[in-house]
Short mmCIF file of C-alpha atoms and ligand atoms in Angstrom, two decimals:
data_model
loop_
_atom_site.label_atom_id
_atom_site.label_comp_id
_atom_site.label_asym_id
_atom_site.label_seq_id
_atom_site.Cartn_x
_atom_site.Cartn_y
_atom_site.Cartn_z
CA MET U 6 78.47 158.47 64.82
CA VAL U 7 79.30 156.72 61.56
CA LEU U 8 81.49 158.36 58.95
CA ALA U 9 78.73 159.19 56.50
CA ASP U 10 76.90 161.08 59.26
CA LEU U 11 80.04 162.94 60.18
CA GLY U 12 80.47 164.03 56.57
CA ARG U 13 76.87 165.17 56.36
CA LYS U 14 77.10 167.20 59.58
CA ILE U 15 80.29 168.95 58.58
CA THR U 16 78.92 169.70 55.12
CA SER U 17 75.80 171.15 56.65
CA ALA U 18 77.90 173.30 59.01
CA LEU U 19 79.94 174.59 56.08
CA ARG U 20 76.79 175.26 54.12
CA SER U 21 75.52 177.50 56.91
CA LEU U 22 78.16 179.98 55.76
CA SER U 23 76.53 180.22 52.36
CA ASN U 24 73.17 180.88 53.94
CA ALA U 25 74.40 183.68 56.19
CA THR U 26 73.94 187.20 54.82
CA ILE U 27 77.09 188.49 56.45
CA ILE U 28 79.98 186.51 57.81
CA ASN U 29 81.13 187.77 61.17
CA GLU U 30 82.78 186.35 64.26
CA GLU U 31 79.48 185.01 65.47
CA VAL U 32 78.70 183.09 62.30
CA LEU U 33 82.22 181.70 62.15
CA ASN U 34 82.08 180.54 65.77
CA ALA U 35 78.70 178.90 65.32
CA MET U 36 79.96 177.03 62.28
CA LEU U 37 83.11 175.90 64.06
CA LYS U 38 81.09 174.76 67.03
CA GLU U 39 78.96 172.58 64.78
CA VAL U 40 82.04 171.09 63.11
CA CYS U 41 83.74 170.40 66.43
CA THR U 42 80.64 168.83 67.98
CA ALA U 43 80.36 166.50 64.99
CA LEU U 44 84.03 165.52 65.28
CA LEU U 45 83.73 164.86 68.99
CA GLU U 46 80.65 162.74 68.41
CA ALA U 47 82.67 160.74 65.91
CA ASP U 48 85.15 160.10 68.71
CA VAL U 49 87.98 162.29 67.48
CA ASN U 50 90.37 163.14 70.31
CA ILE U 51 89.36 166.37 72.05
CA LYS U 52 92.90 167.74 71.87
CA LEU U 53 92.94 167.33 68.09
CA VAL U 54 89.51 168.94 67.79
CA LYS U 55 90.61 171.94 69.86
CA GLN U 56 93.69 172.26 67.72
CA LEU U 57 91.61 172.22 64.57
CA ARG U 58 89.43 175.00 65.91
CA GLU U 59 92.41 177.13 66.88
CA ASN U 60 94.10 176.60 63.53
CA VAL U 61 91.04 177.60 61.54
CA LYS U 62 90.55 180.69 63.67
CA SER U 63 94.12 181.80 63.35
CA ALA U 64 94.08 181.25 59.60
CA ILE U 65 91.06 183.51 59.21
CA ASP U 66 91.21 187.24 59.70
CA LEU U 67 87.66 188.47 59.19
CA GLU U 68 88.64 192.14 59.38
CA GLU U 69 91.09 191.87 56.58
CA MET U 70 89.00 189.76 54.25
CA ALA U 71 87.18 191.53 51.46
CA SER U 72 84.00 190.27 49.82
CA GLY U 73 81.53 187.77 51.24
CA LEU U 74 82.08 185.10 48.64
CA ASN U 75 85.79 185.15 49.20
CA LYS U 76 85.37 184.88 52.95
CA ARG U 77 83.17 181.84 52.61
CA LYS U 78 85.57 180.11 50.29
CA MET U 79 88.57 180.86 52.48
CA ILE U 80 86.88 179.63 55.62
CA GLN U 81 85.67 176.48 53.94
CA HIS U 82 89.12 175.91 52.56
CA ALA U 83 90.70 176.36 55.98
CA VAL U 84 88.33 173.82 57.53
CA PHE U 85 89.02 171.38 54.71
CA LYS U 86 92.77 171.76 55.17
CA GLU U 87 92.50 171.10 58.88
CA LEU U 88 90.31 168.04 58.37
CA VAL U 89 92.92 166.63 56.01
CA LYS U 90 95.61 167.30 58.63
CA LEU U 91 93.59 165.31 61.14
CA VAL U 92 93.95 162.07 59.16
CA ASP U 93 97.36 162.78 57.68
CA PRO U 94 100.29 161.23 59.55
CA GLY U 95 102.74 163.23 57.46
CA VAL U 96 104.67 160.09 56.55
CA LYS U 97 104.93 158.55 53.13
CA ALA U 98 103.62 154.99 52.98
CA TRP U 99 105.54 152.00 51.68
CA THR U 100 104.58 150.79 48.22
CA PRO U 101 105.63 147.53 46.52
CA THR U 102 108.09 147.45 43.64
CA LYS U 103 107.03 145.80 40.40
CA GLY U 104 109.13 142.85 39.31
CA LYS U 105 110.56 142.44 42.80
CA GLN U 106 109.50 140.00 45.51
CA ASN U 107 107.64 142.09 48.03
CA ILE U 108 107.02 140.35 51.34
CA ILE U 109 104.19 141.80 53.37
CA MET U 110 103.55 140.56 56.90
CA PHE U 111 100.29 141.20 58.73
CA VAL U 112 100.10 141.72 62.49
CA GLY U 113 97.33 142.65 64.90
CA LEU U 114 95.05 141.38 67.62
CA GLN U 115 92.77 138.41 67.11
CA GLY U 116 89.52 139.42 65.44
CA SER U 117 90.87 142.71 64.11
CA GLY U 118 90.39 141.47 60.56
CA LYS U 119 93.88 140.26 59.57
CA THR U 120 92.89 137.18 57.60
CA THR U 121 90.04 138.97 55.83
CA THR U 122 92.28 141.92 55.01
CA CYS U 123 95.16 139.72 53.76
CA SER U 124 92.76 138.29 51.20
CA LYS U 125 91.45 141.75 50.27
CA LEU U 126 94.96 143.07 49.73
CA ALA U 127 95.97 140.03 47.70
CA TYR U 128 92.86 140.39 45.57
CA PHE U 129 93.53 144.10 45.12
CA TYR U 130 97.03 143.50 43.75
CA GLN U 131 96.04 140.46 41.74
CA ARG U 132 93.42 142.51 39.92
CA LYS U 133 96.06 145.07 39.12
CA GLY U 134 98.12 142.37 37.46
CA TRP U 135 100.67 141.55 40.19
CA LYS U 136 101.65 137.93 40.74
CA THR U 137 100.21 137.50 44.20
CA CYS U 138 99.99 134.78 46.87
CA LEU U 139 98.97 134.18 50.48
CA ILE U 140 100.62 132.32 53.35
CA CYS U 141 98.85 131.27 56.55
CA ALA U 142 101.27 131.38 59.48
CA ASP U 143 98.50 131.37 62.09
CA THR U 144 98.80 128.15 64.08
CA TYR U 145 97.12 129.60 67.16
CA ARG U 146 93.52 129.86 66.07
CA ALA U 147 91.74 126.66 65.09
CA GLY U 148 90.44 126.83 61.55
CA ALA U 149 92.74 129.69 60.61
CA PHE U 150 94.21 127.84 57.63
CA ASP U 151 90.78 126.78 56.40
CA GLN U 152 89.58 130.37 56.54
CA LEU U 153 92.50 131.64 54.47
CA LYS U 154 92.27 128.70 52.09
CA GLN U 155 88.61 129.39 51.48
CA ASN U 156 89.19 133.07 50.77
CA ALA U 157 92.17 132.35 48.53
CA THR U 158 90.37 129.65 46.57
CA LYS U 159 87.37 131.87 45.97
CA ALA U 160 89.57 134.64 44.62
CA ARG U 161 91.87 132.19 42.78
CA ILE U 162 94.94 133.27 44.69
CA PRO U 163 97.72 130.69 45.25
CA PHE U 164 98.20 129.93 48.96
CA TYR U 165 100.39 128.02 51.38
CA GLY U 166 99.78 126.61 54.85
CA SER U 167 99.79 123.44 56.92
CA TYR U 168 97.36 121.43 59.05
CA THR U 169 100.11 119.64 60.94
CA GLU U 170 103.05 122.00 61.40
CA MET U 171 102.61 123.94 64.64
CA ASP U 172 105.54 126.32 64.35
CA PRO U 173 104.51 129.55 62.58
CA VAL U 174 108.16 130.41 61.91
CA ILE U 175 108.66 127.21 59.92
CA ILE U 176 105.45 127.64 57.91
CA ALA U 177 106.19 131.29 57.13
CA SER U 178 109.77 130.52 56.08
CA GLU U 179 108.80 127.55 53.93
CA GLY U 180 105.99 129.45 52.25
CA VAL U 181 108.09 132.51 51.51
CA GLU U 182 110.90 130.31 50.15
CA LYS U 183 108.51 128.43 47.88
CA PHE U 184 106.83 131.53 46.45
CA LYS U 185 110.11 133.39 46.09
CA ASN U 186 111.39 130.54 43.95
CA GLU U 187 108.27 130.82 41.85
CA ASN U 188 108.86 134.55 41.34
CA PHE U 189 105.78 135.86 43.07
CA GLU U 190 105.75 139.65 43.36
CA ILE U 191 103.38 140.11 46.30
CA ILE U 192 103.83 137.55 49.08
CA ILE U 193 101.40 138.17 51.93
CA VAL U 194 101.92 136.44 55.27
CA ASP U 195 98.99 136.19 57.69
CA THR U 196 99.97 135.67 61.33
CA SER U 197 98.07 134.82 64.48
CA GLY U 198 96.76 137.27 67.05
CA ARG U 199 95.78 137.13 70.70
CA HIS U 200 92.85 138.74 72.40
CA LYS U 201 95.15 141.06 74.31
CA GLN U 202 98.58 142.50 73.68
CA GLU U 203 100.62 139.73 75.26
CA ASP U 204 104.33 139.11 75.39
CA SER U 205 103.87 135.70 73.77
CA LEU U 206 102.20 137.35 70.75
CA PHE U 207 104.96 139.92 70.36
CA GLU U 208 107.61 137.22 70.77
CA GLU U 209 106.04 135.11 68.00
CA MET U 210 105.69 138.17 65.76
CA LEU U 211 109.35 139.03 66.16
CA GLN U 212 110.48 135.49 65.40
CA VAL U 213 108.41 135.31 62.23
CA ALA U 214 109.60 138.75 61.16
CA ASN U 215 113.24 137.82 61.74
CA ALA U 216 112.83 134.63 59.73
CA ILE U 217 111.14 136.11 56.67
CA GLN U 218 112.53 139.67 56.70
CA PRO U 219 109.35 141.39 55.45
CA ASP U 220 109.56 144.52 53.30
CA ASN U 221 106.45 145.87 54.93
CA ILE U 222 104.74 145.05 58.21
CA VAL U 223 101.08 145.95 58.10
CA TYR U 224 99.30 146.53 61.36
CA VAL U 225 95.58 145.77 61.16
CA MET U 226 93.45 148.00 63.36
CA ASP U 227 89.78 147.46 64.18
CA ALA U 228 88.02 150.86 63.97
CA SER U 229 85.29 149.82 66.37
CA ILE U 230 87.55 150.43 69.37
CA GLY U 231 87.55 154.17 68.63
CA GLN U 232 90.07 156.33 70.44
CA ALA U 233 91.78 153.31 71.99
CA CYS U 234 93.30 152.79 68.54
CA GLU U 235 96.05 155.25 69.31
CA ALA U 236 97.45 153.43 72.36
CA GLN U 237 97.21 150.08 70.63
CA ALA U 238 98.91 151.24 67.46
CA LYS U 239 101.70 152.69 69.60
CA ALA U 240 102.13 149.42 71.50
CA PHE U 241 102.56 147.45 68.27
CA LYS U 242 104.86 150.06 66.75
CA ASP U 243 107.10 149.87 69.79
CA LYS U 244 107.52 146.11 69.39
CA VAL U 245 107.83 145.53 65.67
CA ASP U 246 108.75 147.70 62.77
CA VAL U 247 105.21 148.56 61.67
CA ALA U 248 105.43 150.41 58.35
CA SER U 249 101.76 150.87 57.54
CA VAL U 250 98.28 150.49 58.94
CA ILE U 251 95.01 149.19 57.56
CA VAL U 252 91.93 150.28 59.46
CA THR U 253 89.09 147.76 59.25
CA LYS U 254 85.36 147.81 59.97
CA LEU U 255 84.83 151.41 58.95
CA ASP U 256 81.38 150.36 57.81
CA GLY U 257 78.61 149.78 60.26
CA HIS U 258 78.68 151.57 63.56
CA ALA U 259 82.36 152.27 63.96
CA LYS U 260 83.16 155.77 65.14
CA GLY U 261 85.62 155.96 62.29
CA GLY U 262 86.79 159.47 63.01
CA GLY U 263 88.37 158.26 66.22
CA ALA U 264 90.31 155.43 64.63
CA LEU U 265 91.54 157.37 61.61
CA SER U 266 92.73 160.43 63.51
CA ALA U 267 94.17 158.40 66.38
CA VAL U 268 96.21 156.19 64.08
CA ALA U 269 97.36 159.18 62.04
CA ALA U 270 98.47 160.81 65.29
CA THR U 271 100.89 157.90 65.85
CA LYS U 272 102.55 158.89 62.58
CA SER U 273 101.49 155.60 61.00
CA PRO U 274 100.43 155.97 57.39
CA ILE U 275 97.07 154.34 56.76
CA ILE U 276 97.27 152.60 53.39
CA PHE U 277 93.82 151.05 53.03
CA ILE U 278 90.51 150.94 54.83
CA GLY U 279 88.16 147.99 55.15
CA THR U 280 84.50 148.80 54.73
CA GLY U 281 82.78 145.42 54.95
CA GLU U 282 83.22 141.68 55.07
CA HIS U 283 83.32 141.14 51.33
CA ILE U 284 86.62 140.92 49.46
CA ASP U 285 85.68 144.03 47.47
CA ASP U 286 84.97 146.16 50.53
CA PHE U 287 88.40 147.70 50.50
CA GLU U 288 89.69 151.11 49.44
CA PRO U 289 93.12 152.68 49.16
CA PHE U 290 93.38 155.46 51.70
CA LYS U 291 94.58 158.88 50.63
CA THR U 292 93.98 161.77 52.96
CA GLN U 293 92.71 164.52 50.67
CA PRO U 294 90.42 162.41 48.49
CA PHE U 295 89.12 160.74 51.62
CA ILE U 296 88.05 164.05 53.15
CA SER U 297 86.63 165.23 49.81
CA LYS U 298 84.56 162.11 49.57
CA LEU U 299 83.49 162.40 53.18
CA LEU U 300 82.19 165.89 52.47
CA GLY U 301 80.48 164.80 49.28
CA MET U 302 82.88 166.71 47.10
CA GLY U 303 83.92 163.75 45.03
CA ASP U 304 87.26 162.05 44.59
CA ILE U 305 88.65 162.84 41.20
CA GLU U 306 92.00 161.22 41.86
CA GLY U 307 90.33 158.00 42.93
CA LEU U 308 88.09 158.14 39.91
CA ILE U 309 91.12 158.55 37.69
CA ASP U 310 92.81 155.57 39.36
CA LYS U 311 89.72 153.49 38.75
CA VAL U 312 89.47 154.61 35.15
CA ASN U 313 93.09 153.67 34.67
CA GLU U 314 92.42 150.26 36.14
CA LEU U 315 90.00 149.70 33.31
CA LYS U 316 92.96 149.83 30.95
CA LEU U 317 91.31 152.38 28.73
CA ASP U 318 94.52 152.47 26.72
CA ASP U 319 93.44 149.15 25.22
CA ASN U 320 90.54 151.04 23.83
CA GLU U 321 92.19 153.48 21.45
CA ALA U 322 88.99 154.12 19.57
CA LEU U 323 87.15 155.34 22.63
CA ILE U 324 90.04 157.56 23.64
CA GLU U 325 90.11 159.07 20.17
CA LYS U 326 86.41 159.77 20.42
CA LEU U 327 86.63 161.18 23.91
CA LYS U 328 89.38 163.49 22.77
CA HIS U 329 86.95 164.92 20.26
CA GLY U 330 84.25 165.13 22.83
CA GLN U 331 82.17 162.34 21.32
CA PHE U 332 80.28 159.95 23.49
CA THR U 333 77.52 157.74 22.11
CA LEU U 334 74.91 155.65 23.84
CA ARG U 335 76.97 152.59 22.97
CA ASP U 336 79.95 154.15 24.69
CA MET U 337 77.83 154.71 27.76
CA TYR U 338 76.66 151.09 27.58
CA GLU U 339 80.24 149.88 27.40
CA GLN U 340 81.21 152.14 30.27
CA PHE U 341 78.42 150.68 32.38
CA GLN U 342 79.70 147.21 31.52
CA ASN U 343 83.14 148.32 32.66
CA ILE U 344 81.78 149.73 35.87
CA MET U 345 80.09 146.44 36.61
CA LYS U 346 83.36 144.65 35.97
CA MET U 347 85.12 147.10 38.21
CA GLY U 348 83.20 146.00 41.26
CA PRO U 349 81.53 148.04 43.97
CA PHE U 350 79.43 150.59 42.19
CA SER U 351 78.89 152.69 45.27
CA GLN U 352 82.63 153.31 45.47
CA ILE U 353 82.63 154.72 41.97
CA LEU U 354 79.56 156.84 42.51
CA GLY U 355 81.02 158.08 45.75
CA MET U 356 83.92 159.52 43.81
CA ILE U 357 81.74 161.63 41.57
CA PRO U 358 81.24 165.11 42.98
CA GLY U 359 77.76 165.48 44.35
CA PHE U 360 77.07 161.82 44.87
CA GLY U 361 79.40 161.62 47.84
CA THR U 362 78.01 160.54 51.15
CA ASP U 363 74.59 159.56 49.90
CA PHE U 364 76.16 156.58 48.26
CA MET U 365 78.62 155.72 50.96
CA SER U 366 76.20 153.50 52.78
CA LYS U 367 76.51 149.90 51.80
CA GLY U 368 72.83 149.17 51.53
CA ASN U 369 72.72 150.87 48.17
CA GLU U 370 75.18 148.55 46.51
CA GLN U 371 72.72 146.02 45.15
CA GLU U 372 70.20 148.68 44.33
CA SER U 373 72.77 150.59 42.35
CA MET U 374 73.67 147.50 40.40
CA ALA U 375 70.02 146.80 39.73
CA ARG U 376 69.58 150.35 38.46
CA LEU U 377 72.55 150.02 36.21
CA LYS U 378 71.31 146.72 34.84
CA LYS U 379 67.96 148.30 34.17
CA LEU U 380 69.56 151.11 32.17
CA MET U 381 71.48 148.54 30.18
CA THR U 382 68.33 146.55 29.50
CA ILE U 383 66.80 149.67 27.98
CA MET U 384 69.86 150.20 25.82
CA ASP U 385 69.72 146.55 24.77
CA SER U 386 66.51 147.42 22.95
CA MET U 387 68.12 150.16 20.93
CA ASN U 388 69.41 149.56 17.41
CA ASP U 389 72.90 150.25 16.07
CA GLN U 390 71.93 153.57 14.55
CA GLU U 391 70.67 154.80 17.90
CA LEU U 392 73.56 153.43 19.89
CA ASP U 393 76.21 154.77 17.56
CA SER U 394 74.80 158.19 16.83
CA THR U 395 77.14 160.85 18.19
CA ASP U 396 74.08 162.59 19.49
CA GLY U 397 71.90 159.71 20.57
CA ALA U 398 69.34 161.85 22.31
CA LYS U 399 68.57 163.90 19.18
CA VAL U 400 67.81 160.80 17.13
CA PHE U 401 65.09 160.06 19.63
CA SER U 402 63.69 163.56 19.95
CA LYS U 403 63.43 163.84 16.16
CA GLN U 404 61.54 160.55 15.93
CA PRO U 405 59.71 159.98 19.22
CA GLY U 406 58.34 156.70 17.85
CA ARG U 407 61.75 155.27 18.65
CA ILE U 408 61.19 155.95 22.34
CA GLN U 409 57.97 153.97 22.29
CA ARG U 410 59.64 151.10 20.46
CA VAL U 411 62.51 150.92 22.95
CA ALA U 412 60.14 151.16 25.90
CA ARG U 413 58.04 148.32 24.57
CA GLY U 414 61.12 146.23 23.78
CA SER U 415 62.57 146.58 27.25
CA GLY U 416 59.34 146.47 29.18
CA VAL U 417 59.57 149.94 30.72
CA SER U 418 57.58 153.16 30.35
CA THR U 419 58.43 155.80 27.76
CA ARG U 420 59.24 158.06 30.67
CA ASP U 421 61.98 155.67 31.74
CA VAL U 422 63.52 155.83 28.28
CA GLN U 423 63.32 159.60 28.32
CA GLU U 424 65.01 159.71 31.70
CA LEU U 425 67.81 157.55 30.38
CA LEU U 426 68.28 159.89 27.45
CA THR U 427 68.34 162.91 29.74
CA GLN U 428 70.95 161.21 31.85
CA TYR U 429 72.95 160.26 28.80
CA THR U 430 72.91 163.86 27.62
CA LYS U 431 74.33 164.97 30.96
CA PHE U 432 77.08 162.36 30.84
CA ALA U 433 77.88 163.21 27.24
CA GLN U 434 78.16 166.89 28.12
CA MET U 435 80.49 166.06 30.94
CA VAL U 436 82.62 163.91 28.69
CA LYS U 437 82.74 166.69 26.15
CA LYS U 438 84.04 169.07 28.81
CA MET U 439 86.59 166.55 29.96
CA GLY U 440 87.72 165.94 26.41
CA GLY U 441 88.19 169.65 26.11
CA ILE U 442 90.95 169.75 28.65
CA LYS U 443 94.00 169.38 26.48
CA GLY U 444 95.87 166.14 26.79
CA LEU U 445 93.66 164.69 29.48
CA PHE U 446 93.05 161.47 27.67
CA LYS U 447 96.37 161.35 25.92
CA GLY U 448 97.59 157.78 25.88
CA GLY U 449 94.71 156.77 28.07
CA ASP U 450 96.63 157.29 31.29
CA MET U 451 94.89 160.21 32.86
CA SER U 452 96.91 160.62 36.00
CA LYS U 453 100.17 160.98 34.11
CA ASN U 454 98.78 163.76 32.00
CA VAL U 455 96.86 165.68 34.60
CA ASN U 456 98.61 168.21 36.75
CA PRO U 457 97.06 169.51 39.96
CA SER U 458 95.62 172.62 38.36
CA GLN U 459 94.04 170.58 35.58
CA LEU U 460 92.70 168.27 38.20
CA ALA U 461 91.20 171.19 40.06
CA LYS U 462 89.68 172.42 36.82
CA LEU U 463 88.28 168.99 36.07
CA ASN U 464 86.86 168.83 39.54
CA GLN U 465 85.22 172.21 39.07
CA GLN U 466 83.83 171.29 35.70
CA MET U 467 82.48 168.01 36.90
CA ALA U 468 80.93 169.71 39.87
CA LYS U 469 79.32 172.23 37.55
CA MET U 470 78.12 169.60 35.12
CA MET U 471 76.94 167.36 37.83
CA ASP U 472 74.98 169.90 39.79
CA PRO U 473 74.13 168.23 43.09
CA ARG U 474 70.45 169.01 42.59
CA VAL U 475 70.46 167.33 39.21
CA LEU U 476 72.27 164.34 40.64
CA HIS U 477 69.95 164.11 43.56
CA HIS U 478 67.02 164.20 41.20
CA MET U 479 68.67 161.59 39.04
CA ALA U 480 69.35 159.36 41.99
CA LEU U 481 65.73 159.61 43.03
CA LYS U 482 64.58 158.80 39.56
CA MET U 483 66.94 155.91 39.34
CA SER U 484 65.77 154.50 42.64
CA ASN U 485 62.20 154.79 41.39
CA TRP U 486 63.19 152.70 38.44
CA SER U 487 64.70 149.94 40.45
CA GLY U 488 61.30 149.43 41.96
CA VAL U 489 59.63 148.93 38.58
P1 LIG V 501 91.70 138.02 62.41
O1 LIG V 501 91.45 137.23 63.65
O2 LIG V 501 92.49 139.27 62.72
O3 LIG V 501 92.31 137.22 61.32
O4 LIG V 501 90.27 138.55 61.90
P2 LIG V 501 89.34 137.98 60.74
O5 LIG V 501 89.88 138.33 59.43
O6 LIG V 501 89.05 136.54 61.00
O7 LIG V 501 88.03 138.87 60.97
C1 LIG V 501 87.27 138.86 62.15
C2 LIG V 501 85.84 139.25 61.80
O8 LIG V 501 85.79 140.60 61.36
C3 LIG V 501 85.26 138.42 60.67
O9 LIG V 501 83.94 138.12 60.98
C4 LIG V 501 85.33 139.34 59.48
O10 LIG V 501 84.33 139.06 58.54
C5 LIG V 501 85.13 140.68 60.12
N1 LIG V 501 85.72 141.79 59.34
C6 LIG V 501 86.98 141.95 58.90
N2 LIG V 501 87.15 143.12 58.25
C7 LIG V 501 85.94 143.74 58.27
C8 LIG V 501 85.44 145.00 57.78
O11 LIG V 501 86.14 145.83 57.18
N3 LIG V 501 84.12 145.25 58.01
C9 LIG V 501 83.32 144.38 58.68
N4 LIG V 501 82.04 144.71 58.86
N5 LIG V 501 83.75 143.21 59.16
C10 LIG V 501 85.04 142.89 58.96
MG1 LIG V 502 93.09 135.33 61.31
#
């Protein structure tokens, strides 16, 4: 069972609590059974599933709990907490230091996704402004250097490798030396793999590691092997000093639950997950936001990270406006432009409460972009007065002729324009609420100014503003548009 399905099944089990008139032992057991079945189908280790069930049951004392609403909340919270535990290794992950030369070495079996993931990680840091490079120390697989070279060239990342040198230790050492001299901050070394865990592979790994003294050894794990992940991760950990794990191929048909919980059980912190073959199909892994997203509850922290990546602090004017709860159509247009710059749209939507799992499937990516482009085309036909009005929707409702003009100009129906305005109103309301939380946008760096309780409040408010039914409706409408 793929991850999105797992999320849907657990959400539906949790929802059954809200539908029950009274919550008793029977209802609780039925819900837990549904959750556990879903986890087992996703290949989560039976021992871990049993533990989860026990923990939830012992955390809940139905006799002692007062009102129905409270019971529901507490049970749902207990399940959420246990799900987080399942993917949490309880170990803090290594992070690079700015201004220092961070050497990251990749290890893993052949075909697990090392070379692809090296490029993804390099691209990730490069976009965040780190001076980043790639080294190919895989002399085992034919074409390995070409593969890395191709990826690096596409993403404009400096690289190093050799067609003639056969000793990976020499290539790795030379490359690291060269890039260290050039003051690179993130130096990523790709190594070769074997089809099986062989002594020769481990020997080579150790030699390379000894020569370049990496700050972080990343073990790349293919999710499609399910529960076997645990044994394999352990085998690698025993041989080299693995500091973090990246789980790949969590798209498609991987029983992701198995891989994530198995790896976490080895006390290896998962730092990123790979969700496709493209360089953008890559997400930082944090346990709580991951579970929230899985259950369609949104990922406010991730959203804040993404918003910060946009360097909103360069845009003082917008921050000033947001602080006062103002948000014009032009602001929305510029935000859409930013989102398109930011890359995978589905990732962003997935972080908004209510969108969650519906947008986790990859197939929607292009559609989402097309929808966004369509909205922007409509706004392209608006004039400055309309775009810059602090209440754009009112300008239109006062003079409906404007709607017809914009529709004609952008080649859509008046209904489409109205839908856009409705959507804008919702966004603007949300922004107003967010601006109302004191200090949220101060300095443009949200995460620094938001404490956990504010974050919870923001989450609540967004969830309220973005009522799942409204969003669902919106999504339907938007998908209708893309067909126009
Ligand atoms: P390596 O032998 O460990 O270097 O593995 P590669 O990076 O060459 O990847 C092996 C195959 O897995 C390639 O076809 C990749 O495109 C594919 N791959 C890697 N990561 C992912 C992922 O997250 N999702 C999917 N669907 N494919 C991936
Ligand atoms: Mg490779």
